[in-house]
Amino acid sequence: MSEQKDIEDATEHAEMQPDTLLAHAGRKPQEFHGFVNPPLVRASTVLFPDVESMQGRGDSRYSYGLTNTPTIEALTGAVDTLEMSAGTVLVPSGLAAVTVPVLAFAEPGTRLLVPDNVYWPTRRFCDESLNGLGVETVYYDPLTGAGISDLFAAERTILFLEAPGSQTFEMPDLVTMVAAARAANVITMIDNTWATPLIYRPIEHGIDISIQAGTKYLAGHSDLLIGTVSASEAAWPRLKQFHRNIGVQAGTEEIWLTLRGLRTLGVRLERHEKSALEVARWLSGKPGVCRVLHPALSSCPGHEYWQRDFGRSTGLFAFELDGSADQAKALLDALQLFGLGYSWGGFESLAVLAELGARRTACPWTGGPVIRLHIGLEDTGDLMADLDRGFAAMQSV
Ligand SMILES: Cc1ncc(COP(=O)(O)O)c(C=O)c1O
């Protein structure tokens, strides 16, 4: 049998297209008797042949189930290939993928800069848990661009980014903000869940930490929670050490299912993108819709940065209703295909009424009710018919 080749080294295979990487990354068939997929290895204990190798466990590939198994290694290797990162750690949720790197790099006296449109539980973590540790959070207007430098503290600063922001989808000027941070020695982290590394590879653009709520597109089937945190060469030692010290790891089954989801990420995203754009453009002309907040449409603040930095989109966007909150509720309650549920990134379409009120402080939301949609893999005609049902119900309020 000819030797099976692995795609392990991200640098070496950078020229390969994402769909090819998705099909091969993290697989080592020759290590597992030729089986295409890596095994699901549930493990705490690893046995050593003698005391000497036990004492030298720091040098072994596997020493305890918390730090590495063939299953963990398969996913971290695949994510490193996609992210072009020096190293990746896995955590049990997307929220933990936010909190773990922040905790790893924050010290008492650190100023953490967070966009006002950040995923709300990230904000809750900052306000309710971080402030007790002597970390000051300052919320900034996501469209501030070069103005971010004015917020850098004399001492340690971490710049947290999310692109586009949650619920209202403003797209930040990543190029300007990251350049300013680098010039001032500010650590940068981005929640890149919306774009995935297929559309934007943060580390290639000078960002230190790339965060994925793998729960969404990587896994893609609404059946698990997982987070990935990938680091640049400079940030990797500190992230790796903190992850080992804090004792969190994703569940084995979740890791294995995420690997399975990854294989179809490319084709799923293509379909999410196409269908979401079709529904978004259709909504743009609808009576009852003020504005569609989709970074690929010029009606979305920061659209020009999306065009420059991403150029592609996924399935999640929102629209602002020309109506009351009660009408928004009536619209949502009438939907039959769209599920009313949190999360997104799965095969099925979802809708939520955005909660913006007290959740914005740097640039409060002054518009009408906002409905967020995740466009799944269903037929778009059926989805638009479902939304039409909602618009009809809204008229009767
Ligand atoms: C942008 C963003 N980041 C992180 C998360 C957290 O992911 P998880 O639900 O896996 O904790 C979410 C969840 O909705 C999200 O929308």
Short mmCIF file of C-alpha atoms and ligand atoms in Angstrom, two decimals:
data_model
loop_
_atom_site.label_atom_id
_atom_site.label_comp_id
_atom_site.label_asym_id
_atom_site.label_seq_id
_atom_site.Cartn_x
_atom_site.Cartn_y
_atom_site.Cartn_z
CA MET A 1 0.00 0.00 0.00
CA SER A 2 1.37 3.41 -0.85
CA GLU A 3 2.03 5.67 2.11
CA GLN A 4 -0.98 7.78 3.08
CA LYS A 5 -0.19 11.44 3.30
CA ASP A 6 -1.37 13.73 6.07
CA ILE A 7 -1.96 17.42 5.88
CA GLU A 8 -0.57 18.42 9.21
CA ASP A 9 1.65 21.36 8.72
CA ALA A 10 -0.34 24.49 8.05
CA THR A 11 2.57 26.46 6.68
CA GLU A 12 3.56 23.77 4.26
CA HIS A 13 0.04 23.41 2.91
CA ALA A 14 -1.02 27.03 2.94
CA GLU A 15 -1.36 27.00 -0.84
CA MET A 16 -4.12 24.38 -0.73
CA GLN A 17 -7.69 25.53 -1.03
CA PRO A 18 -9.93 25.41 2.08
CA ASP A 19 -12.16 22.61 0.75
CA THR A 20 -9.10 20.40 0.29
CA LEU A 21 -7.85 21.22 3.77
CA LEU A 22 -11.28 20.49 5.24
CA ALA A 23 -11.30 17.03 3.68
CA HIS A 24 -7.82 16.10 4.93
CA ALA A 25 -6.79 18.17 7.93
CA GLY A 26 -6.36 16.34 11.23
CA ARG A 27 -6.54 12.86 9.72
CA LYS A 28 -3.72 10.34 10.02
CA PRO A 29 -5.14 7.12 8.61
CA GLN A 30 -1.81 5.25 8.72
CA GLU A 31 -1.71 5.70 12.51
CA PHE A 32 -5.08 3.98 12.86
CA HIS A 33 -4.84 0.95 10.62
CA GLY A 34 -5.90 2.94 7.55
CA PHE A 35 -9.32 3.93 8.86
CA VAL A 36 -10.35 7.20 7.27
CA ASN A 37 -11.43 8.92 10.50
CA PRO A 38 -9.52 9.18 13.78
CA PRO A 39 -10.87 7.09 16.66
CA LEU A 40 -12.98 8.47 19.44
CA VAL A 41 -10.63 7.92 22.39
CA ARG A 42 -12.24 8.44 25.78
CA ALA A 43 -9.51 8.76 28.33
CA SER A 44 -8.31 9.96 31.66
CA THR A 45 -5.40 7.64 32.38
CA VAL A 46 -2.46 6.88 30.14
CA LEU A 47 -0.24 3.96 31.21
CA PHE A 48 3.54 4.22 31.09
CA PRO A 49 5.89 1.27 30.62
CA ASP A 50 8.20 2.23 33.52
CA VAL A 51 8.92 4.86 36.18
CA GLU A 52 11.47 6.64 34.09
CA SER A 53 9.07 7.33 31.23
CA MET A 54 6.43 8.27 33.82
CA GLN A 55 8.71 10.87 35.32
CA GLY A 56 9.60 12.18 31.89
CA ARG A 57 5.93 12.48 30.90
CA GLY A 58 6.35 16.16 30.01
CA ASP A 59 8.05 15.02 26.83
CA SER A 60 5.43 12.41 25.87
CA ARG A 61 2.82 13.01 23.25
CA TYR A 62 0.15 11.59 25.57
CA SER A 63 0.38 11.68 29.35
CA TYR A 64 -3.15 12.36 30.63
CA GLY A 65 -6.57 12.61 28.99
CA LEU A 66 -7.01 16.23 30.05
CA THR A 67 -4.20 17.50 27.89
CA ASN A 68 -4.04 15.30 24.82
CA THR A 69 -5.58 12.27 23.16
CA PRO A 70 -5.62 11.19 19.51
CA THR A 71 -9.13 12.73 19.30
CA ILE A 72 -8.09 16.09 20.77
CA GLU A 73 -5.02 16.15 18.58
CA ALA A 74 -7.04 15.47 15.44
CA LEU A 75 -9.27 18.50 15.99
CA THR A 76 -6.60 20.90 17.25
CA GLY A 77 -4.41 19.90 14.29
CA ALA A 78 -7.26 20.47 11.83
CA VAL A 79 -8.10 23.85 13.35
CA ASP A 80 -4.43 24.90 13.28
CA THR A 81 -4.33 24.04 9.60
CA LEU A 82 -7.40 26.18 8.90
CA GLU A 83 -6.42 29.06 11.19
CA MET A 84 -2.69 29.01 10.32
CA SER A 85 -2.14 29.18 14.07
CA ALA A 86 0.81 28.10 16.20
CA GLY A 87 -1.50 26.17 18.51
CA THR A 88 -5.15 25.61 19.41
CA VAL A 89 -6.87 24.66 22.66
CA LEU A 90 -10.37 23.23 22.99
CA VAL A 91 -12.91 24.30 25.59
CA PRO A 92 -16.45 23.15 26.44
CA SER A 93 -18.37 26.07 24.85
CA GLY A 94 -18.05 29.12 22.67
CA LEU A 95 -18.43 31.29 25.74
CA ALA A 96 -15.47 29.53 27.37
CA ALA A 97 -13.52 30.20 24.16
CA VAL A 98 -14.02 33.89 24.99
CA THR A 99 -13.41 33.76 28.74
CA VAL A 100 -10.36 31.45 28.75
CA PRO A 101 -8.04 33.63 26.61
CA VAL A 102 -9.21 36.80 28.35
CA LEU A 103 -8.37 35.24 31.72
CA ALA A 104 -5.10 33.93 30.33
CA PHE A 105 -3.86 37.37 29.30
CA ALA A 106 -5.57 39.75 31.77
CA GLU A 107 -3.77 40.83 34.93
CA PRO A 108 -4.94 43.15 37.71
CA GLY A 109 -4.81 46.64 36.22
CA THR A 110 -5.46 45.49 32.65
CA ARG A 111 -7.87 47.51 30.57
CA LEU A 112 -10.03 45.35 28.35
CA LEU A 113 -11.56 47.10 25.34
CA VAL A 114 -14.79 45.45 24.21
CA PRO A 115 -17.08 46.42 21.30
CA ASP A 116 -20.49 47.68 22.38
CA ASN A 117 -22.18 45.16 20.07
CA VAL A 118 -20.35 42.18 21.60
CA TYR A 119 -22.11 38.82 22.16
CA TRP A 120 -24.07 39.61 25.30
CA PRO A 121 -22.75 36.82 27.61
CA THR A 122 -19.23 38.14 26.88
CA ARG A 123 -20.39 41.47 28.28
CA ARG A 124 -21.97 39.80 31.30
CA PHE A 125 -18.67 37.98 32.00
CA CYS A 126 -16.79 41.30 31.89
CA ASP A 127 -19.28 43.14 34.08
CA GLU A 128 -20.00 40.44 36.64
CA SER A 129 -16.82 38.37 36.84
CA LEU A 130 -13.83 40.27 35.50
CA ASN A 131 -14.25 43.51 37.39
CA GLY A 132 -13.73 41.63 40.67
CA LEU A 133 -10.29 40.59 39.40
CA GLY A 134 -9.15 44.17 38.93
CA VAL A 135 -9.71 44.20 35.17
CA GLU A 136 -11.43 47.30 33.87
CA THR A 137 -13.71 46.85 30.85
CA VAL A 138 -14.27 49.80 28.53
CA TYR A 139 -16.91 49.44 25.83
CA TYR A 140 -16.20 51.11 22.51
CA ASP A 141 -18.19 52.06 19.44
CA PRO A 142 -17.46 49.20 16.99
CA LEU A 143 -17.13 51.78 14.19
CA THR A 144 -14.53 53.86 16.02
CA GLY A 145 -11.63 52.74 13.78
CA ALA A 146 -8.48 54.77 14.50
CA GLY A 147 -10.24 56.29 17.54
CA ILE A 148 -9.48 53.05 19.40
CA SER A 149 -5.97 54.35 20.20
CA ASP A 150 -7.46 56.99 22.49
CA LEU A 151 -8.69 54.18 24.74
CA PHE A 152 -5.38 52.37 25.13
CA ALA A 153 -4.22 52.49 28.73
CA ALA A 154 -0.67 53.37 29.69
CA GLU A 155 -0.28 49.91 31.24
CA ARG A 156 -1.59 46.65 29.86
CA THR A 157 -4.46 46.73 27.32
CA ILE A 158 -6.32 43.92 25.58
CA LEU A 159 -8.34 44.79 22.49
CA PHE A 160 -11.26 42.40 22.04
CA LEU A 161 -12.92 42.35 18.62
CA GLU A 162 -16.02 40.70 17.22
CA ALA A 163 -16.68 40.91 13.49
CA PRO A 164 -19.39 41.60 12.63
CA GLY A 165 -20.90 42.42 16.02
CA SER A 166 -23.75 40.44 17.53
CA GLN A 167 -27.37 41.24 16.71
CA THR A 168 -26.82 44.46 14.71
CA PHE A 169 -23.87 43.31 12.55
CA GLU A 170 -21.80 46.50 12.38
CA MET A 171 -18.50 45.56 10.75
CA PRO A 172 -15.39 47.09 12.38
CA ASP A 173 -12.38 48.48 10.51
CA LEU A 174 -10.15 45.58 11.50
CA VAL A 175 -7.12 46.76 9.51
CA THR A 176 -6.91 50.14 11.25
CA MET A 177 -7.68 48.83 14.71
CA VAL A 178 -5.25 45.92 14.57
CA ALA A 179 -2.48 48.17 13.21
CA ALA A 180 -3.06 50.64 16.06
CA ALA A 181 -2.98 47.81 18.62
CA ARG A 182 0.21 46.33 17.23
CA ALA A 183 1.94 49.68 17.23
CA ALA A 184 1.04 50.12 20.91
CA ASN A 185 1.88 46.54 21.99
CA VAL A 186 -1.78 45.84 22.74
CA ILE A 187 -2.87 42.19 22.74
CA THR A 188 -5.67 41.47 20.24
CA MET A 189 -8.39 38.80 20.32
CA ILE A 190 -11.28 38.29 17.95
CA ASP A 191 -14.52 36.35 18.18
CA ASN A 192 -14.49 35.18 14.55
CA THR A 193 -17.43 32.78 14.82
CA TRP A 194 -19.51 34.49 12.12
CA ALA A 195 -16.85 34.32 9.41
CA THR A 196 -15.05 31.11 10.41
CA PRO A 197 -11.41 30.71 9.27
CA LEU A 198 -12.74 29.92 5.79
CA ILE A 199 -13.55 33.58 5.27
CA TYR A 200 -11.09 35.36 7.58
CA ARG A 201 -7.91 34.04 9.16
CA PRO A 202 -7.23 36.45 12.05
CA ILE A 203 -3.69 35.35 12.82
CA GLU A 204 -2.61 36.02 9.24
CA HIS A 205 -3.86 39.58 9.80
CA GLY A 206 -1.78 40.16 12.91
CA ILE A 207 -4.37 39.26 15.57
CA ASP A 208 -2.98 37.28 18.53
CA ILE A 209 -5.97 35.10 19.42
CA SER A 210 -8.71 33.69 17.16
CA ILE A 211 -11.90 32.49 18.86
CA GLN A 212 -14.52 30.16 17.41
CA ALA A 213 -17.76 29.10 19.04
CA GLY A 214 -17.42 25.72 17.31
CA THR A 215 -20.98 25.06 18.47
CA LYS A 216 -22.09 27.07 15.42
CA TYR A 217 -20.65 26.44 11.96
CA LEU A 218 -17.76 24.10 12.74
CA ALA A 219 -20.02 21.50 14.31
CA GLY A 220 -23.00 22.67 12.26
CA HIS A 221 -25.77 20.41 13.54
CA SER A 222 -27.12 22.11 16.69
CA ASP A 223 -26.29 19.05 18.75
CA LEU A 224 -23.26 20.05 20.81
CA LEU A 225 -21.28 22.81 22.51
CA ILE A 226 -17.58 23.41 21.91
CA GLY A 227 -15.10 26.28 21.58
CA THR A 228 -11.70 26.60 19.93
CA VAL A 229 -9.01 29.15 20.78
CA SER A 230 -6.11 29.49 18.37
CA ALA A 231 -2.97 31.52 18.97
CA SER A 232 -0.18 33.25 17.11
CA GLU A 233 3.39 32.09 17.68
CA ALA A 234 3.90 34.83 20.29
CA ALA A 235 0.65 34.18 22.19
CA TRP A 236 0.73 30.37 22.13
CA PRO A 237 2.99 29.62 25.16
CA ARG A 238 0.86 31.70 27.55
CA LEU A 239 -2.45 30.36 26.22
CA LYS A 240 -1.23 26.78 26.32
CA GLN A 241 0.06 27.11 29.89
CA PHE A 242 -3.14 28.76 31.15
CA HIS A 243 -5.34 26.13 29.47
CA ARG A 244 -3.32 23.37 31.12
CA ASN A 245 -3.46 25.10 34.51
CA ILE A 246 -7.17 25.79 34.51
CA GLY A 247 -8.18 22.20 33.71
CA VAL A 248 -10.86 22.68 31.08
CA GLN A 249 -11.22 20.51 28.01
CA ALA A 250 -13.99 19.79 25.53
CA GLY A 251 -15.85 16.46 25.76
CA THR A 252 -14.51 13.65 23.58
CA GLU A 253 -17.76 13.03 21.74
CA GLU A 254 -18.15 16.75 21.05
CA ILE A 255 -14.63 16.89 19.65
CA TRP A 256 -15.23 13.90 17.41
CA LEU A 257 -18.56 15.24 16.14
CA THR A 258 -16.94 18.61 15.44
CA LEU A 259 -14.35 16.86 13.29
CA ARG A 260 -17.19 15.21 11.40
CA GLY A 261 -18.94 18.57 10.98
CA LEU A 262 -15.73 20.20 9.71
CA ARG A 263 -15.60 17.94 6.67
CA THR A 264 -18.74 19.56 5.22
CA LEU A 265 -18.13 23.11 6.46
CA GLY A 266 -17.21 24.41 3.00
CA VAL A 267 -20.34 23.21 1.22
CA ARG A 268 -22.59 24.16 4.12
CA LEU A 269 -21.22 27.70 4.27
CA GLU A 270 -21.65 28.17 0.53
CA ARG A 271 -25.32 27.27 0.86
CA HIS A 272 -25.84 29.37 4.03
CA GLU A 273 -24.25 32.34 2.25
CA LYS A 274 -26.29 32.03 -0.95
CA SER A 275 -29.61 31.46 0.81
CA ALA A 276 -29.08 34.20 3.40
CA LEU A 277 -28.21 36.72 0.68
CA GLU A 278 -31.33 35.77 -1.25
CA VAL A 279 -33.56 36.20 1.81
CA ALA A 280 -31.76 39.41 2.88
CA ARG A 281 -32.22 41.02 -0.58
CA TRP A 282 -35.86 39.95 -0.64
CA LEU A 283 -36.38 41.50 2.80
CA SER A 284 -34.75 44.76 1.66
CA GLY A 285 -37.70 45.52 -0.55
CA LYS A 286 -40.42 44.44 1.88
CA PRO A 287 -42.96 46.86 3.34
CA GLY A 288 -42.54 46.72 7.11
CA VAL A 289 -38.74 46.43 6.91
CA CYS A 290 -36.72 49.57 7.68
CA ARG A 291 -33.27 48.22 7.06
CA VAL A 292 -31.49 44.92 6.54
CA LEU A 293 -28.40 44.49 8.71
CA HIS A 294 -26.31 42.11 6.63
CA PRO A 295 -22.61 43.05 6.20
CA ALA A 296 -22.76 42.20 2.47
CA LEU A 297 -25.45 44.84 1.90
CA SER A 298 -24.65 48.55 1.76
CA SER A 299 -27.41 49.21 4.33
CA CYS A 300 -25.17 47.66 7.01
CA PRO A 301 -22.76 49.99 8.87
CA GLY A 302 -19.18 49.06 8.05
CA HIS A 303 -20.15 47.35 4.78
CA GLU A 304 -16.99 48.77 3.12
CA TYR A 305 -14.79 46.99 5.68
CA TRP A 306 -16.65 43.75 5.07
CA GLN A 307 -16.00 44.19 1.36
CA ARG A 308 -12.28 44.80 1.95
CA ASP A 309 -11.61 42.16 4.64
CA PHE A 310 -14.16 39.36 4.21
CA GLY A 311 -15.82 39.55 0.78
CA ARG A 312 -17.92 36.52 1.71
CA SER A 313 -20.70 36.00 4.20
CA THR A 314 -22.55 33.30 6.11
CA GLY A 315 -26.12 32.65 7.21
CA LEU A 316 -26.69 35.07 10.11
CA PHE A 317 -28.07 38.59 9.75
CA ALA A 318 -30.86 40.80 11.07
CA PHE A 319 -33.45 43.29 9.96
CA GLU A 320 -34.94 46.33 11.61
CA LEU A 321 -38.69 46.37 11.60
CA ASP A 322 -40.79 49.37 10.74
CA GLY A 323 -43.24 48.52 13.50
CA SER A 324 -43.74 48.04 17.22
CA ALA A 325 -42.27 45.42 19.55
CA ASP A 326 -45.71 43.77 19.69
CA GLN A 327 -45.75 43.52 15.90
CA ALA A 328 -42.28 41.96 15.98
CA LYS A 329 -43.56 39.38 18.47
CA ALA A 330 -46.60 38.65 16.28
CA LEU A 331 -44.33 38.15 13.28
CA LEU A 332 -42.11 35.72 15.16
CA ASP A 333 -44.99 33.82 16.77
CA ALA A 334 -46.53 33.17 13.33
CA LEU A 335 -43.41 31.46 11.94
CA GLN A 336 -43.69 27.74 11.37
CA LEU A 337 -40.38 26.80 9.74
CA PHE A 338 -38.04 29.17 11.57
CA GLY A 339 -37.48 27.90 15.09
CA LEU A 340 -37.50 30.42 17.93
CA GLY A 341 -34.23 29.56 19.60
CA TYR A 342 -30.84 30.86 20.63
CA SER A 343 -27.66 29.84 18.91
CA TRP A 344 -27.16 29.55 15.14
CA GLY A 345 -24.87 27.87 12.62
CA GLY A 346 -26.82 24.63 12.39
CA PHE A 347 -28.63 23.19 9.37
CA GLU A 348 -31.96 24.66 10.47
CA SER A 349 -33.29 28.20 10.30
CA LEU A 350 -33.79 30.17 13.50
CA ALA A 351 -35.19 33.55 14.49
CA VAL A 352 -34.86 35.67 17.64
CA LEU A 353 -36.02 39.08 18.75
CA ALA A 354 -32.83 41.01 19.54
CA GLU A 355 -32.60 42.40 23.06
CA LEU A 356 -30.70 45.65 22.69
CA GLY A 357 -32.01 48.05 25.35
CA ALA A 358 -29.63 48.09 28.32
CA ARG A 359 -27.06 46.01 26.46
CA ARG A 360 -25.53 48.98 24.65
CA THR A 361 -23.79 51.77 26.50
CA ALA A 362 -21.16 53.33 24.18
CA CYS A 363 -23.60 53.75 21.31
CA PRO A 364 -27.16 52.92 22.42
CA TRP A 365 -29.53 51.46 19.85
CA THR A 366 -32.11 54.04 18.82
CA GLY A 367 -33.81 52.15 15.98
CA GLY A 368 -36.88 49.93 15.87
CA PRO A 369 -37.20 46.26 16.89
CA VAL A 370 -34.52 44.02 15.41
CA ILE A 371 -35.17 40.44 14.34
CA ARG A 372 -32.14 38.19 13.86
CA LEU A 373 -32.38 35.32 11.39
CA HIS A 374 -30.16 32.34 10.85
CA ILE A 375 -30.79 30.97 7.39
CA GLY A 376 -30.35 27.21 7.40
CA LEU A 377 -30.19 24.72 4.55
CA GLU A 378 -33.91 24.64 3.75
CA ASP A 379 -35.40 25.79 0.44
CA THR A 380 -35.40 29.60 0.35
CA GLY A 381 -38.86 29.77 -1.24
CA ASP A 382 -40.28 27.91 1.75
CA LEU A 383 -38.40 30.21 4.15
CA MET A 384 -39.70 33.36 2.44
CA ALA A 385 -43.24 31.97 2.48
CA ASP A 386 -42.82 31.43 6.22
CA LEU A 387 -41.62 35.02 6.70
CA ASP A 388 -44.58 36.23 4.63
CA ARG A 389 -46.83 34.45 7.12
CA GLY A 390 -45.09 36.48 9.80
CA PHE A 391 -45.51 39.78 7.94
CA ALA A 392 -49.23 39.05 7.46
CA ALA A 393 -49.62 38.34 11.20
CA MET A 394 -47.78 41.57 12.02
CA GLN A 395 -50.31 43.60 10.03
CA SER A 396 -53.16 42.36 12.19
CA VAL A 397 -51.67 43.79 15.44
C1 LIG B 1 -20.67 35.50 18.47
C2 LIG B 1 -20.81 34.40 19.48
N1 LIG B 1 -19.73 34.06 20.20
C3 LIG B 1 -19.80 33.09 21.14
C4 LIG B 1 -20.97 32.42 21.37
C5 LIG B 1 -21.02 31.39 22.46
O1 LIG B 1 -21.10 30.09 21.98
P1 LIG B 1 -21.70 28.92 22.88
O2 LIG B 1 -23.17 28.98 22.70
O3 LIG B 1 -21.05 27.70 22.33
O4 LIG B 1 -21.27 29.19 24.29
C6 LIG B 1 -22.12 32.74 20.64
C7 LIG B 1 -23.38 32.02 20.89
O5 LIG B 1 -24.43 32.38 20.42
C8 LIG B 1 -22.04 33.76 19.67
O6 LIG B 1 -23.12 34.14 18.97
#
